[in-house]
PDB file of C-alpha atoms in Angstrom:
ATOM      1  CA  MET A1001      -0.125   0.051  -0.059  1.00 62.00           C
ATOM      2  CA  SER A1002       1.643   3.490  -0.586  1.00 69.00           C
ATOM      3  CA  LEU A1003       1.594   6.279   1.544  1.00 65.00           C
ATOM      4  CA  ALA A1004      -0.741   8.354  -0.352  1.00 71.00           C
ATOM      5  CA  SER A1005      -3.472   5.753  -0.686  1.00 84.00           C
ATOM      6  CA  GLU A1006      -2.406   4.602   3.500  1.00 84.00           C
ATOM      7  CA  ALA A1007      -3.360   8.190   4.270  1.00 83.00           C
ATOM      8  CA  GLU A1008      -6.365   8.145   2.307  1.00 89.00           C
ATOM      9  CA  ALA A1009      -7.747   5.188   4.140  1.00 90.00           C
ATOM     10  CA  VAL A1010      -7.164   6.757   7.592  1.00 88.00           C
ATOM     11  CA  GLU A1011      -8.874   9.727   6.382  1.00 90.00           C
ATOM     12  CA  GLN A1012     -11.768   7.788   5.098  1.00 92.00           C
ATOM     13  CA  ALA A1013     -11.735   5.327   8.299  1.00 91.00           C
ATOM     14  CA  TYR A1014     -11.766   8.756  10.697  1.00 90.00           C
ATOM     15  CA  ALA A1015     -14.857  10.327   8.619  1.00 90.00           C
ATOM     16  CA  GLU A1016     -16.710   7.150   8.967  1.00 92.00           C
ATOM     17  CA  TRP A1017     -15.978   7.170  12.690  1.00 90.00           C
ATOM     18  CA  GLN A1018     -16.991  10.976  13.007  1.00 89.00           C
ATOM     19  CA  ARG A1019     -20.412  10.318  11.172  1.00 90.00           C
ATOM     20  CA  SER A1020     -20.806   7.036  13.828  1.00 90.00           C
ATOM     21  CA  VAL A1021     -19.973   9.443  16.470  1.00 88.00           C
ATOM     22  CA  ALA A1022     -22.376  12.054  15.372  1.00 89.00           C
ATOM     23  CA  GLY A1023     -25.182   9.369  14.955  1.00 88.00           C
ATOM     24  CA  VAL A1024     -24.755   8.059  18.258  1.00 89.00           C
ATOM     25  CA  LEU A1025     -24.628  11.416  19.898  1.00 89.00           C
ATOM     26  CA  ALA A1026     -27.477  12.733  17.942  1.00 88.00           C
ATOM     27  CA  LYS A1027     -29.464   9.725  19.224  1.00 87.00           C
ATOM     28  CA  SER A1028     -28.666  10.052  22.831  1.00 88.00           C
ATOM     29  CA  ARG A1029     -28.805  13.657  22.526  1.00 86.00           C
ATOM     30  CA  ARG A1030     -32.667  13.672  20.724  1.00 89.00           C
ATOM     31  CA  VAL A1031     -31.265  16.144  18.160  1.00 88.00           C
ATOM     32  CA  ASP A1032     -30.481  16.349  14.593  1.00 87.00           C
ATOM     33  CA  ALA A1033     -26.696  15.094  13.976  1.00 83.00           C
ATOM     34  CA  ALA A1034     -26.179  18.622  11.722  1.00 82.00           C
ATOM     35  CA  GLU A1035     -26.845  20.441  15.108  1.00 85.00           C
ATOM     36  CA  LEU A1036     -23.770  19.085  16.678  1.00 84.00           C
ATOM     37  CA  GLY A1037     -21.721  20.803  14.416  1.00 85.00           C
ATOM     38  CA  PRO A1038     -18.638  19.586  11.834  1.00 87.00           C
ATOM     39  CA  GLU A1039     -16.651  17.898  14.432  1.00 88.00           C
ATOM     40  CA  PRO A1040     -18.907  16.211  16.990  1.00 89.00           C
ATOM     41  CA  GLN A1041     -16.125  14.442  18.420  1.00 88.00           C
ATOM     42  CA  LYS A1042     -15.130  17.230  20.437  1.00 90.00           C
ATOM     43  CA  LEU A1043     -17.978  16.922  22.361  1.00 90.00           C
ATOM     44  CA  LEU A1044     -16.604  13.176  23.744  1.00 89.00           C
ATOM     45  CA  GLU A1045     -13.071  14.806  24.736  1.00 92.00           C
ATOM     46  CA  THR A1046     -11.985  15.083  28.502  1.00 94.00           C
ATOM     47  CA  VAL A1047     -10.063  17.982  30.264  1.00 95.00           C
ATOM     48  CA  THR A1048      -7.875  16.283  32.669  1.00 95.00           C
ATOM     49  CA  TYR A1049      -7.635  17.983  36.445  1.00 94.00           C
ATOM     50  CA  ASP A1050      -4.236  19.432  35.012  1.00 93.00           C
ATOM     51  CA  GLY A1051      -5.572  20.830  32.164  1.00 94.00           C
ATOM     52  CA  VAL A1052      -5.116  18.201  29.307  1.00 95.00           C
ATOM     53  CA  THR A1053      -7.337  17.591  26.918  1.00 94.00           C
ATOM     54  CA  VAL A1054      -7.974  13.865  26.099  1.00 95.00           C
ATOM     55  CA  ALA A1055      -9.416  12.815  22.547  1.00 92.00           C
ATOM     56  CA  PRO A1056     -12.143  10.072  22.528  1.00 92.00           C
ATOM     57  CA  LEU A1057      -9.871   8.649  19.689  1.00 89.00           C
ATOM     58  CA  TYR A1058      -6.278   8.717  18.884  1.00 89.00           C
ATOM     59  CA  SER A1059      -4.768   7.416  15.235  1.00 86.00           C
ATOM     60  CA  PRO A1060      -2.154   7.882  12.873  1.00 85.00           C
ATOM     61  CA  ARG A1061      -3.613  11.408  11.930  1.00 85.00           C
ATOM     62  CA  ASP A1062      -1.994  12.599  15.413  1.00 85.00           C
ATOM     63  CA  GLU A1063       1.204  11.025  14.824  1.00 85.00           C
ATOM     64  CA  ARG A1064       4.107  13.911  15.265  1.00 84.00           C
ATOM     65  CA  PRO A1065       6.964  13.689  13.201  1.00 80.00           C
ATOM     66  CA  GLU A1066      10.106  11.601  14.678  1.00 79.00           C
ATOM     67  CA  GLN A1067      13.381  14.152  15.356  1.00 76.00           C
ATOM     68  CA  SER A1068      16.008  13.342  12.769  1.00 77.00           C
ATOM     69  CA  LEU A1069      18.634  10.742  13.649  1.00 78.00           C
ATOM     70  CA  PRO A1070      21.789  12.026  15.454  1.00 76.00           C
ATOM     71  CA  GLY A1071      24.239  12.837  12.342  1.00 78.00           C
ATOM     72  CA  THR A1072      21.301  14.332   9.914  1.00 79.00           C
ATOM     73  CA  PHE A1073      20.143  17.260   9.389  1.00 80.00           C
ATOM     74  CA  PRO A1074      18.686  19.447  10.893  1.00 78.00           C
ATOM     75  CA  TYR A1075      21.884  17.839  13.429  1.00 77.00           C
ATOM     76  CA  VAL A1076      19.361  18.513  16.347  1.00 75.00           C
ATOM     77  CA  ARG A1077      20.772  15.190  18.042  1.00 73.00           C
ATOM     78  CA  GLY A1078      24.284  16.203  17.343  1.00 74.00           C
ATOM     79  CA  VAL A1079      26.558  16.001  14.165  1.00 76.00           C
ATOM     80  CA  ASP A1080      28.055  12.307  15.074  1.00 76.00           C
ATOM     81  CA  ALA A1081      25.811   9.768  13.899  1.00 74.00           C
ATOM     82  CA  HIS A1082      27.836   6.923  16.391  1.00 74.00           C
ATOM     83  CA  ARG A1083      28.385   9.367  19.331  1.00 67.00           C
ATOM     84  CA  ASP A1084      26.260   7.440  22.003  1.00 65.00           C
ATOM     85  CA  VAL A1085      27.178   4.106  20.101  1.00 65.00           C
ATOM     86  CA  ASN A1086      30.992   4.669  20.337  1.00 67.00           C
ATOM     87  CA  ALA A1087      31.131   6.116  23.275  1.00 68.00           C
ATOM     88  CA  GLY A1088      28.008   5.043  25.564  1.00 73.00           C
ATOM     89  CA  TRP A1089      26.410   6.670  28.397  1.00 82.00           C
ATOM     90  CA  LEU A1090      28.354   7.814  31.417  1.00 88.00           C
ATOM     91  CA  VAL A1091      27.113   7.223  34.827  1.00 92.00           C
ATOM     92  CA  SER A1092      28.084  10.038  37.079  1.00 93.00           C
ATOM     93  CA  ALA A1093      27.757  10.555  40.574  1.00 95.00           C
ATOM     94  CA  ALA A1094      28.834  13.531  42.583  1.00 94.00           C
ATOM     95  CA  PHE A1095      31.299  13.796  45.180  1.00 94.00           C
ATOM     96  CA  GLY A1096      33.209  16.081  47.907  1.00 88.00           C
ATOM     97  CA  THR A1097      30.610  16.792  50.932  1.00 85.00           C
ATOM     98  CA  ALA A1098      33.380  15.062  53.523  1.00 82.00           C
ATOM     99  CA  SER A1099      37.284  14.776  53.943  1.00 90.00           C
ATOM    100  CA  ALA A1100      39.541  13.777  51.026  1.00 91.00           C
ATOM    101  CA  ALA A1101      40.014  10.677  52.696  1.00 94.00           C
ATOM    102  CA  GLU A1102      36.298   9.811  52.776  1.00 94.00           C
ATOM    103  CA  THR A1103      35.685  11.324  49.290  1.00 94.00           C
ATOM    104  CA  ASN A1104      38.847   8.853  47.936  1.00 95.00           C
ATOM    105  CA  ARG A1105      37.035   5.859  49.543  1.00 96.00           C
ATOM    106  CA  ALA A1106      33.463   7.074  48.384  1.00 96.00           C
ATOM    107  CA  ILE A1107      35.019   7.306  44.674  1.00 96.00           C
ATOM    108  CA  LEU A1108      36.845   4.369  44.561  1.00 96.00           C
ATOM    109  CA  ASP A1109      33.767   2.747  45.865  1.00 96.00           C
ATOM    110  CA  ALA A1110      31.235   4.447  43.222  1.00 96.00           C
ATOM    111  CA  LEU A1111      33.713   3.439  40.467  1.00 96.00           C
ATOM    112  CA  GLU A1112      33.760  -0.312  41.656  1.00 96.00           C
ATOM    113  CA  ASN A1113      30.171  -0.466  41.304  1.00 95.00           C
ATOM    114  CA  GLY A1114      29.358   1.320  37.921  1.00 93.00           C
ATOM    115  CA  VAL A1115      30.359   4.733  38.291  1.00 94.00           C
ATOM    116  CA  SER A1116      31.758   6.015  35.342  1.00 92.00           C
ATOM    117  CA  ALA A1117      32.465   9.493  35.273  1.00 94.00           C
ATOM    118  CA  LEU A1118      32.699  11.703  38.727  1.00 95.00           C
ATOM    119  CA  TRP A1119      31.757  15.483  39.442  1.00 95.00           C
ATOM    120  CA  LEU A1120      33.688  16.713  42.287  1.00 93.00           C
ATOM    121  CA  LYS A1121      32.769  19.663  44.784  1.00 93.00           C
ATOM    122  CA  VAL A1122      36.439  21.314  45.466  1.00 91.00           C
ATOM    123  CA  GLY A1123      37.020  24.487  47.757  1.00 86.00           C
ATOM    124  CA  ALA A1124      34.608  26.263  50.537  1.00 83.00           C
ATOM    125  CA  ASP A1125      31.755  23.788  49.819  1.00 84.00           C
ATOM    126  CA  GLY A1126      33.867  20.845  49.134  1.00 88.00           C
ATOM    127  CA  VAL A1127      37.367  19.179  49.474  1.00 90.00           C
ATOM    128  CA  PRO A1128      39.702  21.869  49.717  1.00 90.00           C
ATOM    129  CA  VAL A1129      41.972  22.412  46.940  1.00 88.00           C
ATOM    130  CA  THR A1130      45.279  21.410  48.691  1.00 91.00           C
ATOM    131  CA  ASP A1131      43.626  17.922  49.581  1.00 91.00           C
ATOM    132  CA  LEU A1132      42.806  17.241  45.724  1.00 91.00           C
ATOM    133  CA  ALA A1133      45.539  14.791  45.119  1.00 92.00           C
ATOM    134  CA  ALA A1134      44.167  12.871  48.489  1.00 94.00           C
ATOM    135  CA  ALA A1135      40.834  12.837  47.122  1.00 94.00           C
ATOM    136  CA  LEU A1136      41.611  11.335  43.731  1.00 94.00           C
ATOM    137  CA  GLU A1137      44.610   8.897  44.760  1.00 96.00           C
ATOM    138  CA  GLY A1138      43.806   5.993  42.970  1.00 96.00           C
ATOM    139  CA  VAL A1139      41.412   7.225  40.321  1.00 95.00           C
ATOM    140  CA  LEU A1140      42.586   6.569  36.808  1.00 93.00           C
ATOM    141  CA  LEU A1141      41.381   9.939  34.974  1.00 92.00           C
ATOM    142  CA  ASP A1142      41.727   8.609  31.624  1.00 90.00           C
ATOM    143  CA  LEU A1143      39.076   6.309  32.211  1.00 90.00           C
ATOM    144  CA  ALA A1144      36.733   8.137  34.376  1.00 91.00           C
ATOM    145  CA  PRO A1145      36.373  11.984  33.103  1.00 91.00           C
ATOM    146  CA  LEU A1146      36.325  14.144  36.102  1.00 92.00           C
ATOM    147  CA  THR A1147      34.224  17.473  36.111  1.00 92.00           C
ATOM    148  CA  LEU A1148      35.482  19.938  39.066  1.00 90.00           C
ATOM    149  CA  ASP A1149      32.947  22.032  40.618  1.00 89.00           C
ATOM    150  CA  ALA A1150      35.757  24.451  42.276  1.00 84.00           C
ATOM    151  CA  GLY A1151      33.833  28.201  41.865  1.00 82.00           C
ATOM    152  CA  ALA A1152      36.000  30.861  42.552  1.00 82.00           C
ATOM    153  CA  GLU A1153      38.874  28.279  42.893  1.00 78.00           C
ATOM    154  CA  VAL A1154      38.766  26.922  39.813  1.00 78.00           C
ATOM    155  CA  ASN A1155      42.356  27.987  38.868  1.00 81.00           C
ATOM    156  CA  ASP A1156      43.906  26.662  41.926  1.00 79.00           C
ATOM    157  CA  ALA A1157      41.776  23.514  41.646  1.00 76.00           C
ATOM    158  CA  ALA A1158      42.953  22.810  38.110  1.00 76.00           C
ATOM    159  CA  ARG A1159      46.672  23.103  39.018  1.00 74.00           C
TER     160      ARG A1159
END
């Protein structure tokens, strides 16, 4: 079946359904079907408590076009079609609310249990910049990407 004939079949089925809805509503309300207007199915819509309108029937007419694939125009999902396939997803966890030794133990434990990326709070609200090396001892940074959340102390933390 061609795309055009499939679309025609969907439209015909929907029009038939609309006529059926008009007939049932006209009979139940004891009015003429013409009095229900051009879209009698609107009388069957329900509005949820949070304002979402739920239609009485959904069909291929209601489908939204899918977003383009990664690596294809208009590039809303990135230019690299194999980005997630090659690199995979990272499981990140935040650290740095305890001492350097406790943070190090927590980081190593997390890495052994599935975490693949680190977010480390450094500075006034986290591990002191001077203790950064101790907090990251034993961490293979070429395998586990690190994001330093250092605020105003970013230059010192980067050294």
